Amino acid sequence: MNQSIDITLHLGAHKTASSHLQRSILDHEEALITFGTRVYGPPHFRNRGRSIPTLFGLRPWGNRKLTRREPEDQLRFMAKGDPRVFLTEENFLGPLLNAEGGLSLPLYGEAALRIQALADAVPNAKLRVALAIREPHSFLGSAYSQALFAGRILQPDEFIAANAPADVDWLRLCREIAGVAELAELIVWRYEDYGLLLPTIVDELLGRGASDIVQAHPKALHTGLSRDAHQRVIELAGGDFENLAMTARHELPIGPDNPPFRLFAHPDTSAYQRQVEAIRALPNVRFLEP
């Protein structure tokens, strides 16, 4: 590769405001090209033959028959002469849920292997990875709603019995990713800080000054269920209803008199705080804070 190219791979994860960040950035795609950063997100990667593993020939996750270029040629093609390429696709981490509607465990267990495969495929590029994390009780509540939207209707007690907050092990995930050979750095922030950190996140991921271009998308995306919407889903479960959870969300939105559904009433967040402190101390990790 004649020109060194910086790759920043934003992994999400699921349910950490990744869709809002993606929309905010992709809304300004043309201006960012002028700035020197080529951005690619779900609208690109979720078309047939365009997943990151397929584009870069990452085995065994990509479709070998649809891989058209050698990895370094593919990176040059995507950069189109610019010095920076930004890839954002939470599905690169692997699935969030299993077939039964619970977490696929260990959480994102193949993520580091996939990232290592990408690093090995483009050894002359500078690869950075960005990851948002979220308090486990809150994360599980959002994952539960995601299962309902997918039509996997579980009672809250069933979901809790199968998915413990301790299963949401961000420390293990960050340690494994940070240990990828030839990774320049892992950038981490808390979902809880996203609103305050958005300009900083944009500058870190796209290049200093990008926050002058990228403005926050004005609406929240993929909101969860309200308390009453969840109750309706549970009451009507088993009936012949299509898109039951999505319909309930639309008809009974979160509002002043209809608070969000909470899977856990009084969560103890101390274990999350310990995870955060340990992640901050990991080698090759840069933790963004307000």
PDB file of N, CA, C and O in Angstrom, residues 106-155:
ATOM      1  N   PRO A 106     -20.500 -16.219  25.219  1.00  0.00           N
ATOM      2  CA  PRO A 106     -20.155 -14.969  25.896  1.00  0.00           C
ATOM      3  C   PRO A 106     -20.446 -13.775  25.013  1.00  0.00           C
ATOM      4  O   PRO A 106     -20.411 -13.891  23.780  1.00  0.00           O
ATOM      5  N   LEU A 107     -20.728 -12.644  25.612  1.00  0.00           N
ATOM      6  CA  LEU A 107     -21.144 -11.465  24.865  1.00  0.00           C
ATOM      7  C   LEU A 107     -20.077 -11.096  23.832  1.00  0.00           C
ATOM      8  O   LEU A 107     -18.931 -10.827  24.173  1.00  0.00           O
ATOM      9  N   TYR A 108     -20.466 -11.141  22.562  1.00  0.00           N
ATOM     10  CA  TYR A 108     -19.565 -10.814  21.450  1.00  0.00           C
ATOM     11  C   TYR A 108     -18.260 -11.606  21.552  1.00  0.00           C
ATOM     12  O   TYR A 108     -17.153 -11.073  21.437  1.00  0.00           O
ATOM     13  N   GLY A 109     -18.420 -12.904  21.733  1.00  0.00           N
ATOM     14  CA  GLY A 109     -17.271 -13.768  22.007  1.00  0.00           C
ATOM     15  C   GLY A 109     -16.258 -13.866  20.870  1.00  0.00           C
ATOM     16  O   GLY A 109     -15.098 -14.212  21.109  1.00  0.00           O
ATOM     17  N   GLU A 110     -16.674 -13.588  19.627  1.00  0.00           N
ATOM     18  CA  GLU A 110     -15.752 -13.690  18.490  1.00  0.00           C
ATOM     19  C   GLU A 110     -15.213 -12.336  18.043  1.00  0.00           C
ATOM     20  O   GLU A 110     -14.495 -12.256  17.044  1.00  0.00           O
ATOM     21  N   ALA A 111     -15.565 -11.264  18.754  1.00  0.00           N
ATOM     22  CA  ALA A 111     -15.219  -9.917  18.284  1.00  0.00           C
ATOM     23  C   ALA A 111     -13.716  -9.753  18.082  1.00  0.00           C
ATOM     24  O   ALA A 111     -13.263  -9.244  17.045  1.00  0.00           O
ATOM     25  N   ALA A 112     -12.926 -10.146  19.063  1.00  0.00           N
ATOM     26  CA  ALA A 112     -11.480  -9.960  18.956  1.00  0.00           C
ATOM     27  C   ALA A 112     -10.900 -10.773  17.798  1.00  0.00           C
ATOM     28  O   ALA A 112      -9.973 -10.311  17.114  1.00  0.00           O
ATOM     29  N   LEU A 113     -11.428 -11.957  17.559  1.00  0.00           N
ATOM     30  CA  LEU A 113     -10.958 -12.767  16.435  1.00  0.00           C
ATOM     31  C   LEU A 113     -11.247 -12.070  15.114  1.00  0.00           C
ATOM     32  O   LEU A 113     -10.413 -12.076  14.194  1.00  0.00           O
ATOM     33  N   ARG A 114     -12.418 -11.464  14.991  1.00  0.00           N
ATOM     34  CA  ARG A 114     -12.777 -10.769  13.754  1.00  0.00           C
ATOM     35  C   ARG A 114     -11.882  -9.546  13.546  1.00  0.00           C
ATOM     36  O   ARG A 114     -11.437  -9.269  12.417  1.00  0.00           O
ATOM     37  N   ILE A 115     -11.640  -8.816  14.626  1.00  0.00           N
ATOM     38  CA  ILE A 115     -10.789  -7.628  14.518  1.00  0.00           C
ATOM     39  C   ILE A 115      -9.360  -8.025  14.176  1.00  0.00           C
ATOM     40  O   ILE A 115      -8.697  -7.368  13.364  1.00  0.00           O
ATOM     41  N   GLN A 116      -8.870  -9.112  14.785  1.00  0.00           N
ATOM     42  CA  GLN A 116      -7.528  -9.584  14.459  1.00  0.00           C
ATOM     43  C   GLN A 116      -7.426  -9.961  12.982  1.00  0.00           C
ATOM     44  O   GLN A 116      -6.425  -9.669  12.314  1.00  0.00           O
ATOM     45  N   ALA A 117      -8.482 -10.594  12.465  1.00  0.00           N
ATOM     46  CA  ALA A 117      -8.483 -10.969  11.054  1.00  0.00           C
ATOM     47  C   ALA A 117      -8.416  -9.728  10.166  1.00  0.00           C
ATOM     48  O   ALA A 117      -7.713  -9.715   9.144  1.00  0.00           O
ATOM     49  N   LEU A 118      -9.120  -8.669  10.545  1.00  0.00           N
ATOM     50  CA  LEU A 118      -9.065  -7.436   9.762  1.00  0.00           C
ATOM     51  C   LEU A 118      -7.683  -6.801   9.849  1.00  0.00           C
ATOM     52  O   LEU A 118      -7.126  -6.346   8.843  1.00  0.00           O
ATOM     53  N   ALA A 119      -7.106  -6.771  11.049  1.00  0.00           N
ATOM     54  CA  ALA A 119      -5.762  -6.207  11.216  1.00  0.00           C
ATOM     55  C   ALA A 119      -4.742  -6.979  10.384  1.00  0.00           C
ATOM     56  O   ALA A 119      -3.845  -6.387   9.767  1.00  0.00           O
ATOM     57  N   ASP A 120      -4.874  -8.290  10.357  1.00  0.00           N
ATOM     58  CA  ASP A 120      -3.945  -9.109   9.583  1.00  0.00           C
ATOM     59  C   ASP A 120      -4.127  -8.889   8.083  1.00  0.00           C
ATOM     60  O   ASP A 120      -3.166  -8.998   7.311  1.00  0.00           O
ATOM     61  N   ALA A 121      -5.367  -8.579   7.675  1.00  0.00           N
ATOM     62  CA  ALA A 121      -5.653  -8.431   6.253  1.00  0.00           C
ATOM     63  C   ALA A 121      -5.084  -7.136   5.676  1.00  0.00           C
ATOM     64  O   ALA A 121      -4.754  -7.077   4.483  1.00  0.00           O
ATOM     65  N   VAL A 122      -4.968  -6.099   6.514  1.00  0.00           N
ATOM     66  CA  VAL A 122      -4.454  -4.802   6.038  1.00  0.00           C
ATOM     67  C   VAL A 122      -3.319  -4.360   6.963  1.00  0.00           C
ATOM     68  O   VAL A 122      -3.413  -3.352   7.676  1.00  0.00           O
ATOM     69  N   PRO A 123      -2.207  -5.063   6.954  1.00  0.00           N
ATOM     70  CA  PRO A 123      -1.138  -4.823   7.933  1.00  0.00           C
ATOM     71  C   PRO A 123      -0.473  -3.461   7.820  1.00  0.00           C
ATOM     72  O   PRO A 123       0.165  -3.006   8.773  1.00  0.00           O
ATOM     73  N   ASN A 124      -0.587  -2.790   6.687  1.00  0.00           N
ATOM     74  CA  ASN A 124       0.064  -1.492   6.516  1.00  0.00           C
ATOM     75  C   ASN A 124      -0.815  -0.324   6.917  1.00  0.00           C
ATOM     76  O   ASN A 124      -0.381   0.829   6.844  1.00  0.00           O
ATOM     77  N   ALA A 125      -2.046  -0.613   7.307  1.00  0.00           N
ATOM     78  CA  ALA A 125      -2.962   0.442   7.740  1.00  0.00           C
ATOM     79  C   ALA A 125      -2.876   0.609   9.254  1.00  0.00           C
ATOM     80  O   ALA A 125      -2.499  -0.310   9.982  1.00  0.00           O
ATOM     81  N   LYS A 126      -3.203   1.803   9.717  1.00  0.00           N
ATOM     82  CA  LYS A 126      -3.314   2.056  11.151  1.00  0.00           C
ATOM     83  C   LYS A 126      -4.763   1.810  11.545  1.00  0.00           C
ATOM     84  O   LYS A 126      -5.661   2.544  11.135  1.00  0.00           O
ATOM     85  N   LEU A 127      -4.991   0.760  12.349  1.00  0.00           N
ATOM     86  CA  LEU A 127      -6.343   0.365  12.724  1.00  0.00           C
ATOM     87  C   LEU A 127      -6.639   0.744  14.163  1.00  0.00           C
ATOM     88  O   LEU A 127      -5.908   0.362  15.077  1.00  0.00           O
ATOM     89  N   ARG A 128      -7.709   1.505  14.341  1.00  0.00           N
ATOM     90  CA  ARG A 128      -8.224   1.818  15.669  1.00  0.00           C
ATOM     91  C   ARG A 128      -9.643   1.274  15.775  1.00  0.00           C
ATOM     92  O   ARG A 128     -10.371   1.209  14.778  1.00  0.00           O
ATOM     93  N   VAL A 129     -10.034   0.910  16.984  1.00  0.00           N
ATOM     94  CA  VAL A 129     -11.385   0.395  17.231  1.00  0.00           C
ATOM     95  C   VAL A 129     -12.059   1.275  18.273  1.00  0.00           C
ATOM     96  O   VAL A 129     -11.407   1.731  19.227  1.00  0.00           O
ATOM     97  N   ALA A 130     -13.339   1.548  18.080  1.00  0.00           N
ATOM     98  CA  ALA A 130     -14.124   2.354  19.014  1.00  0.00           C
ATOM     99  C   ALA A 130     -15.315   1.552  19.500  1.00  0.00           C
ATOM    100  O   ALA A 130     -16.001   0.896  18.709  1.00  0.00           O
ATOM    101  N   LEU A 131     -15.560   1.602  20.805  1.00  0.00           N
ATOM    102  CA  LEU A 131     -16.599   0.774  21.416  1.00  0.00           C
ATOM    103  C   LEU A 131     -17.301   1.549  22.515  1.00  0.00           C
ATOM    104  O   LEU A 131     -16.650   2.145  23.385  1.00  0.00           O
ATOM    105  N   ALA A 132     -18.623   1.549  22.494  1.00  0.00           N
ATOM    106  CA  ALA A 132     -19.415   2.096  23.594  1.00  0.00           C
ATOM    107  C   ALA A 132     -19.876   0.959  24.490  1.00  0.00           C
ATOM    108  O   ALA A 132     -20.189  -0.135  24.011  1.00  0.00           O
ATOM    109  N   ILE A 133     -19.904   1.205  25.783  1.00  0.00           N
ATOM    110  CA  ILE A 133     -20.379   0.214  26.746  1.00  0.00           C
ATOM    111  C   ILE A 133     -21.561   0.805  27.510  1.00  0.00           C
ATOM    112  O   ILE A 133     -21.781   2.014  27.498  1.00  0.00           O
ATOM    113  N   ARG A 134     -22.319  -0.055  28.192  1.00  0.00           N
ATOM    114  CA  ARG A 134     -23.545   0.403  28.865  1.00  0.00           C
ATOM    115  C   ARG A 134     -23.754  -0.383  30.153  1.00  0.00           C
ATOM    116  O   ARG A 134     -23.425  -1.573  30.228  1.00  0.00           O
ATOM    117  N   GLU A 135     -24.304   0.275  31.155  1.00  0.00           N
ATOM    118  CA  GLU A 135     -24.580  -0.364  32.443  1.00  0.00           C
ATOM    119  C   GLU A 135     -25.381  -1.650  32.208  1.00  0.00           C
ATOM    120  O   GLU A 135     -26.388  -1.636  31.492  1.00  0.00           O
ATOM    121  N   PRO A 136     -24.957  -2.796  32.771  1.00  0.00           N
ATOM    122  CA  PRO A 136     -25.550  -4.085  32.417  1.00  0.00           C
ATOM    123  C   PRO A 136     -27.059  -4.202  32.621  1.00  0.00           C
ATOM    124  O   PRO A 136     -27.745  -4.806  31.788  1.00  0.00           O
ATOM    125  N   HIS A 137     -27.614  -3.670  33.711  1.00  0.00           N
ATOM    126  CA  HIS A 137     -29.059  -3.777  33.910  1.00  0.00           C
ATOM    127  C   HIS A 137     -29.809  -3.026  32.816  1.00  0.00           C
ATOM    128  O   HIS A 137     -30.791  -3.528  32.259  1.00  0.00           O
ATOM    129  N   SER A 138     -29.347  -1.831  32.519  1.00  0.00           N
ATOM    130  CA  SER A 138     -29.955  -1.037  31.458  1.00  0.00           C
ATOM    131  C   SER A 138     -29.774  -1.707  30.100  1.00  0.00           C
ATOM    132  O   SER A 138     -30.698  -1.737  29.267  1.00  0.00           O
ATOM    133  N   PHE A 139     -28.591  -2.261  29.858  1.00  0.00           N
ATOM    134  CA  PHE A 139     -28.301  -2.967  28.613  1.00  0.00           C
ATOM    135  C   PHE A 139     -29.232  -4.165  28.446  1.00  0.00           C
ATOM    136  O   PHE A 139     -29.796  -4.386  27.364  1.00  0.00           O
ATOM    137  N   LEU A 140     -29.416  -4.924  29.516  1.00  0.00           N
ATOM    138  CA  LEU A 140     -30.304  -6.084  29.452  1.00  0.00           C
ATOM    139  C   LEU A 140     -31.744  -5.668  29.201  1.00  0.00           C
ATOM    140  O   LEU A 140     -32.481  -6.338  28.465  1.00  0.00           O
ATOM    141  N   GLY A 141     -32.168  -4.552  29.820  1.00  0.00           N
ATOM    142  CA  GLY A 141     -33.517  -4.072  29.577  1.00  0.00           C
ATOM    143  C   GLY A 141     -33.731  -3.740  28.114  1.00  0.00           C
ATOM    144  O   GLY A 141     -34.781  -4.059  27.537  1.00  0.00           O
ATOM    145  N   SER A 142     -32.744  -3.122  27.479  1.00  0.00           N
ATOM    146  CA  SER A 142     -32.851  -2.791  26.066  1.00  0.00           C
ATOM    147  C   SER A 142     -32.765  -4.043  25.195  1.00  0.00           C
ATOM    148  O   SER A 142     -33.458  -4.155  24.182  1.00  0.00           O
ATOM    149  N   ALA A 143     -31.934  -5.001  25.596  1.00  0.00           N
ATOM    150  CA  ALA A 143     -31.854  -6.263  24.864  1.00  0.00           C
ATOM    151  C   ALA A 143     -33.171  -7.030  24.944  1.00  0.00           C
ATOM    152  O   ALA A 143     -33.601  -7.672  23.977  1.00  0.00           O
ATOM    153  N   TYR A 144     -33.834  -6.960  26.101  1.00  0.00           N
ATOM    154  CA  TYR A 144     -35.139  -7.597  26.268  1.00  0.00           C
ATOM    155  C   TYR A 144     -36.156  -6.982  25.308  1.00  0.00           C
ATOM    156  O   TYR A 144     -36.903  -7.701  24.626  1.00  0.00           O
ATOM    157  N   SER A 145     -36.181  -5.659  25.232  1.00  0.00           N
ATOM    158  CA  SER A 145     -37.077  -5.001  24.281  1.00  0.00           C
ATOM    159  C   SER A 145     -36.748  -5.425  22.851  1.00  0.00           C
ATOM    160  O   SER A 145     -37.650  -5.644  22.033  1.00  0.00           O
ATOM    161  N   GLN A 146     -35.456  -5.550  22.542  1.00  0.00           N
ATOM    162  CA  GLN A 146     -35.048  -5.972  21.206  1.00  0.00           C
ATOM    163  C   GLN A 146     -35.596  -7.362  20.901  1.00  0.00           C
ATOM    164  O   GLN A 146     -36.035  -7.631  19.769  1.00  0.00           O
ATOM    165  N   ALA A 147     -35.579  -8.254  21.880  1.00  0.00           N
ATOM    166  CA  ALA A 147     -36.140  -9.591  21.681  1.00  0.00           C
ATOM    167  C   ALA A 147     -37.633  -9.515  21.387  1.00  0.00           C
ATOM    168  O   ALA A 147     -38.147 -10.223  20.515  1.00  0.00           O
ATOM    169  N   LEU A 148     -38.352  -8.637  22.099  1.00  0.00           N
ATOM    170  CA  LEU A 148     -39.782  -8.479  21.854  1.00  0.00           C
ATOM    171  C   LEU A 148     -40.039  -7.943  20.457  1.00  0.00           C
ATOM    172  O   LEU A 148     -40.955  -8.397  19.758  1.00  0.00           O
ATOM    173  N   PHE A 149     -39.244  -6.976  20.020  1.00  0.00           N
ATOM    174  CA  PHE A 149     -39.408  -6.435  18.666  1.00  0.00           C
ATOM    175  C   PHE A 149     -39.151  -7.505  17.610  1.00  0.00           C
ATOM    176  O   PHE A 149     -39.722  -7.453  16.518  1.00  0.00           O
ATOM    177  N   ALA A 150     -38.287  -8.467  17.939  1.00  0.00           N
ATOM    178  CA  ALA A 150     -37.991  -9.546  17.005  1.00  0.00           C
ATOM    179  C   ALA A 150     -39.022 -10.664  17.067  1.00  0.00           C
ATOM    180  O   ALA A 150     -38.887 -11.672  16.363  1.00  0.00           O
ATOM    181  N   GLY A 151     -40.049 -10.503  17.910  1.00  0.00           N
ATOM    182  CA  GLY A 151     -41.110 -11.499  18.010  1.00  0.00           C
ATOM    183  C   GLY A 151     -40.826 -12.632  18.966  1.00  0.00           C
ATOM    184  O   GLY A 151     -41.573 -13.619  19.002  1.00  0.00           O
ATOM    185  N   ARG A 152     -39.774 -12.503  19.768  1.00  0.00           N
ATOM    186  CA  ARG A 152     -39.449 -13.545  20.755  1.00  0.00           C
ATOM    187  C   ARG A 152     -40.011 -13.096  22.100  1.00  0.00           C
ATOM    188  O   ARG A 152     -39.342 -12.404  22.868  1.00  0.00           O
ATOM    189  N   ILE A 153     -41.258 -13.448  22.347  1.00  0.00           N
ATOM    190  CA  ILE A 153     -41.982 -12.916  23.492  1.00  0.00           C
ATOM    191  C   ILE A 153     -41.672 -13.736  24.739  1.00  0.00           C
ATOM    192  O   ILE A 153     -41.993 -14.926  24.818  1.00  0.00           O
ATOM    193  N   LEU A 154     -41.017 -13.094  25.698  1.00  0.00           N
ATOM    194  CA  LEU A 154     -40.674 -13.715  26.973  1.00  0.00           C
ATOM    195  C   LEU A 154     -41.241 -12.867  28.098  1.00  0.00           C
ATOM    196  O   LEU A 154     -41.294 -11.644  28.004  1.00  0.00           O
ATOM    197  N   GLN A 155     -41.634 -13.524  29.163  1.00  0.00           N
ATOM    198  CA  GLN A 155     -41.978 -12.794  30.375  1.00  0.00           C
ATOM    199  C   GLN A 155     -40.700 -12.190  30.963  1.00  0.00           C
ATOM    200  O   GLN A 155     -39.615 -12.764  30.822  1.00  0.00           O
TER     201      GLN A 155
END
